[in-house]
Amino acid sequence: ERREAWEAMSPLERRRTTLRYYANCSWLDHYFGLVMESLERQGRLDNALIVFLSDHGEMLGERRYRFSKYCLYDSSVRVPLILSGSVIPGDKRGTVDERQAELIDLVPTLSKIAGLPRNPILPGLDLLGERKRRGTFSEFHGKGAEGLHSAPCYMWRKRDWKLIIYLSGTIEDAIERVDEAHGELYNLRTDPQEWYNVYTEAEYQPVREQLKTELLLHLASVWSRGPFFYDRHGYASLG
């Protein structure tokens, strides 16, 4: 239905559809500015961290008439992440950090700035620290027309490469079908729009297998943190 509606639109109507989204972004920017002005009048910016971000992007008709966030392509998973304020170290102000980041990095960042102890169970890196990721992770678990949860879909993204691994169908019988996994592999340096899936091409097999290994060990490293909690003596099992 969305594809039929999009194809029926004139070029001008399509441009207006996109324009409405950007107008919404401008509207949000305006009110963000009003909040900042109010905080400044109240003198609350003298010791502050301001974070500007989004939880997801939008496809806006890209990649064969997609109009939602429910995928792992860059237009959906890449979001703005801007840190500002008086607590930013002087040498980092006005700079662009090229390291990869995830939204889960906000918890350790805010904890560090607030002088709170970091919960070691939680993943994430201090955005103002010096450590860096080997890649970025995202996952998608949606629901089908009958309300059944879809099988898992995972992404592992490096600066020049993106791997997507997924199973078709629902989660109910996914454990019996792991041998049916599908994959997508994109060379982001030569194909930034992610149009050419080279997952099955023999030339890129070493890259594909390396990214698979990194994704697997990333999942294992994160999941192995729980169900545990830390006390001052180390791990203590909840089970």
Coordinates of C-alpha atoms in Angstrom, one line a residue:
E1 CA 0.0 0.0 0.0
R2 CA 2.8 2.4 0.8
R3 CA 4.6 1.6 -2.4
E4 CA 1.4 2.1 -4.4
A5 CA 0.8 5.5 -2.7
W6 CA 4.4 6.6 -3.3
E7 CA 4.3 5.6 -6.9
A8 CA 1.1 7.5 -7.4
M9 CA 2.6 10.7 -6.1
S10 CA 4.0 13.3 -8.4
P11 CA 7.7 14.3 -7.9
L12 CA 6.5 17.5 -6.2
E13 CA 4.3 15.5 -3.7
R14 CA 7.2 13.2 -2.9
R15 CA 9.5 16.2 -2.2
R16 CA 6.8 17.7 0.0
T17 CA 6.5 14.4 2.0
T18 CA 10.2 14.6 2.7
L19 CA 10.0 18.3 3.4
R20 CA 7.4 17.7 6.2
Y21 CA 9.9 15.5 8.0
Y22 CA 12.6 18.1 7.8
A23 CA 10.1 20.7 9.0
N24 CA 9.4 18.6 12.0
C25 CA 13.2 18.5 12.7
S26 CA 13.3 22.3 12.5
W27 CA 10.3 22.6 14.8
L28 CA 12.1 20.4 17.3
D29 CA 15.3 22.4 17.0
H30 CA 13.4 25.6 17.7
Y31 CA 11.9 24.3 20.9
F32 CA 15.3 22.9 22.0
G33 CA 16.7 26.4 21.6
L34 CA 13.9 27.8 23.8
V35 CA 14.7 25.2 26.5
M36 CA 18.4 26.2 26.3
E37 CA 17.5 29.9 26.6
S38 CA 15.3 29.2 29.7
L39 CA 18.1 27.3 31.4
E40 CA 20.6 30.1 30.7
R41 CA 18.3 32.7 32.2
Q42 CA 18.0 30.5 35.3
G43 CA 21.8 30.2 35.6
R44 CA 21.6 26.4 35.2
L45 CA 24.2 26.1 32.5
D46 CA 27.2 27.0 34.6
N47 CA 27.6 23.3 35.6
A48 CA 25.8 21.3 32.9
L49 CA 26.1 18.7 30.3
I50 CA 23.7 19.0 27.3
V51 CA 23.1 15.9 25.2
F52 CA 21.3 16.2 21.9
L53 CA 20.4 12.8 20.3
S54 CA 17.7 10.8 18.7
D55 CA 16.5 7.2 19.4
H56 CA 16.3 6.3 15.7
G57 CA 16.3 7.6 12.2
E58 CA 13.7 7.3 9.4
M59 CA 13.9 5.7 6.0
L60 CA 11.7 8.3 4.2
G61 CA 11.0 6.0 1.2
E62 CA 14.6 4.8 0.8
R63 CA 15.4 1.2 -0.2
R64 CA 12.3 0.3 -2.0
Y65 CA 9.7 2.4 -0.3
R66 CA 10.6 1.9 3.4
F67 CA 9.0 4.6 5.6
S68 CA 9.7 3.3 9.1
K69 CA 12.7 2.7 11.4
Y70 CA 12.3 -1.1 11.5
C71 CA 15.5 -2.1 9.8
L72 CA 19.2 -1.9 10.3
Y73 CA 20.2 0.3 7.4
D74 CA 22.1 3.5 8.2
S75 CA 19.2 5.9 7.7
S76 CA 17.5 4.1 10.5
V77 CA 20.3 3.3 13.0
R78 CA 22.6 6.3 12.6
V79 CA 21.5 9.2 14.9
P80 CA 22.9 12.6 16.0
L81 CA 24.9 12.5 19.2
I82 CA 26.1 15.9 20.4
L83 CA 27.6 16.6 23.8
S84 CA 28.0 20.2 25.0
G85 CA 28.1 22.2 28.2
S86 CA 30.5 23.6 30.8
V87 CA 31.6 20.1 32.0
I88 CA 33.1 19.2 28.6
P89 CA 37.0 19.3 28.9
G90 CA 38.5 22.3 27.1
D91 CA 40.5 20.2 24.7
K92 CA 37.3 18.4 23.5
R93 CA 35.1 21.4 23.0
G94 CA 34.2 22.1 19.4
T95 CA 35.8 18.8 18.2
V96 CA 34.3 15.9 16.2
D97 CA 35.1 12.5 17.7
E98 CA 35.4 10.0 14.9
R99 CA 35.2 7.0 17.2
Q100 CA 32.1 4.8 16.9
A101 CA 29.5 5.2 19.6
E102 CA 26.3 3.7 20.9
L103 CA 23.4 5.2 22.9
I104 CA 24.3 2.8 25.7
D105 CA 27.5 4.8 26.2
L106 CA 25.4 7.6 27.7
V107 CA 25.0 5.8 31.1
P108 CA 28.7 5.5 31.9
T109 CA 29.3 9.0 30.5
L110 CA 26.7 10.6 32.7
S111 CA 27.7 8.5 35.7
K112 CA 31.4 9.6 35.3
I113 CA 30.4 13.3 35.0
A114 CA 28.1 13.1 38.0
G115 CA 30.8 11.5 40.1
L116 CA 28.7 8.3 40.5
P117 CA 30.2 4.8 40.5
R118 CA 29.8 2.9 37.3
N119 CA 27.6 -0.1 37.4
P120 CA 30.0 -2.8 35.9
I121 CA 27.1 -5.0 34.8
L122 CA 26.0 -2.5 32.2
P123 CA 27.7 -2.3 28.8
G124 CA 28.9 1.0 27.3
L125 CA 32.0 3.2 27.3
D126 CA 32.6 6.7 28.6
L127 CA 32.2 9.0 25.6
L128 CA 34.7 11.5 27.1
G129 CA 37.2 8.8 27.9
E130 CA 39.9 7.3 25.7
R131 CA 38.6 3.8 25.1
K132 CA 37.1 2.9 21.8
R133 CA 34.9 0.3 20.2
R134 CA 35.9 -2.3 17.6
G135 CA 32.5 -1.9 16.1
T136 CA 28.9 -0.9 16.8
F137 CA 26.0 -3.2 17.5
S138 CA 22.3 -3.0 16.9
E139 CA 19.4 -5.5 16.9
F140 CA 15.8 -5.7 15.7
H141 CA 13.0 -7.8 17.1
G142 CA 9.7 -6.8 15.6
K143 CA 6.2 -8.2 15.4
G144 CA 4.3 -9.7 12.5
A145 CA 0.7 -9.2 11.5
E146 CA -0.5 -11.8 14.0
G147 CA 1.5 -10.2 16.8
L148 CA 4.1 -12.9 16.8
H149 CA 7.7 -11.8 17.5
S150 CA 10.0 -12.0 14.5
A151 CA 13.2 -14.0 14.6
P152 CA 16.3 -12.0 15.6
C153 CA 18.2 -9.7 13.4
Y154 CA 21.6 -8.4 14.4
M155 CA 24.0 -5.8 12.9
W156 CA 27.7 -5.3 13.4
R157 CA 29.1 -2.1 11.9
K158 CA 32.7 -1.0 11.4
R159 CA 33.9 2.1 9.7
D160 CA 34.1 0.5 6.3
W161 CA 31.9 -2.6 6.6
K162 CA 28.4 -3.6 7.8
L163 CA 27.2 -7.1 8.5
I164 CA 23.5 -8.0 9.1
I165 CA 22.5 -11.5 10.1
Y166 CA 18.9 -12.6 10.5
L167 CA 16.4 -15.4 10.3
S168 CA 13.1 -15.2 8.5
G169 CA 9.9 -16.0 10.2
T170 CA 9.0 -15.8 13.9
I171 CA 11.0 -16.5 17.1
E172 CA 8.8 -19.4 18.1
D173 CA 10.7 -22.0 16.1
A174 CA 13.9 -20.0 15.4
I175 CA 16.1 -22.2 17.5
E176 CA 15.4 -25.1 15.2
R177 CA 16.3 -23.1 12.1
V178 CA 19.6 -21.5 12.9
D179 CA 21.0 -23.2 9.8
E180 CA 18.7 -21.0 7.7
A181 CA 20.4 -17.7 8.6
H182 CA 20.5 -15.0 5.9
G183 CA 23.1 -12.3 5.7
E184 CA 23.9 -9.0 4.2
L185 CA 27.4 -7.4 3.8
Y186 CA 28.1 -3.9 2.6
N187 CA 31.3 -2.1 1.8
L188 CA 30.4 1.3 3.3
R189 CA 33.5 2.9 1.8
T190 CA 32.5 2.1 -1.8
D191 CA 28.8 1.6 -1.3
P192 CA 27.6 4.1 1.4
Q193 CA 24.0 3.7 0.4
E194 CA 24.1 -0.1 1.1
W195 CA 22.7 -1.2 -2.3
Y196 CA 25.2 -3.9 -3.2
N197 CA 25.0 -6.9 -0.9
V198 CA 28.3 -8.9 -1.2
Y199 CA 27.6 -11.4 1.5
T200 CA 27.8 -14.4 -0.7
E201 CA 30.7 -13.3 -2.9
A202 CA 33.8 -15.4 -2.3
E203 CA 36.1 -12.4 -2.6
Y204 CA 34.7 -11.0 0.7
Q205 CA 34.5 -14.3 2.7
P206 CA 37.4 -13.3 5.0
V207 CA 35.7 -10.0 5.9
R208 CA 32.4 -11.7 6.4
E209 CA 33.8 -14.4 8.7
Q210 CA 35.8 -11.8 10.7
L211 CA 32.7 -9.7 11.3
K212 CA 30.7 -12.7 12.2
T213 CA 33.3 -13.6 14.8
E214 CA 33.4 -10.1 16.2
L215 CA 29.6 -10.0 16.4
L216 CA 29.4 -13.4 18.2
L217 CA 32.0 -12.4 20.8
H218 CA 30.4 -9.0 21.3
L219 CA 27.1 -10.7 22.1
A220 CA 28.9 -13.2 24.4
S221 CA 30.8 -10.5 26.2
V222 CA 27.7 -8.5 26.9
W223 CA 25.4 -11.4 27.8
S224 CA 28.0 -12.9 30.1
R225 CA 27.7 -9.9 32.4
G226 CA 24.3 -11.2 33.6
P227 CA 22.4 -12.6 35.3
F228 CA 25.1 -11.5 37.8
F229 CA 25.6 -8.5 39.9
Y230 CA 28.9 -7.2 41.3
D231 CA 29.7 -6.6 44.9
R232 CA 33.0 -5.2 46.2
H233 CA 34.5 -8.7 46.2
G234 CA 33.7 -9.4 42.5
Y235 CA 30.8 -11.4 40.9
A236 CA 27.9 -12.6 42.9
S237 CA 25.4 -14.9 41.1
L238 CA 21.7 -14.2 41.2
G239 CA 21.0 -17.8 40.4

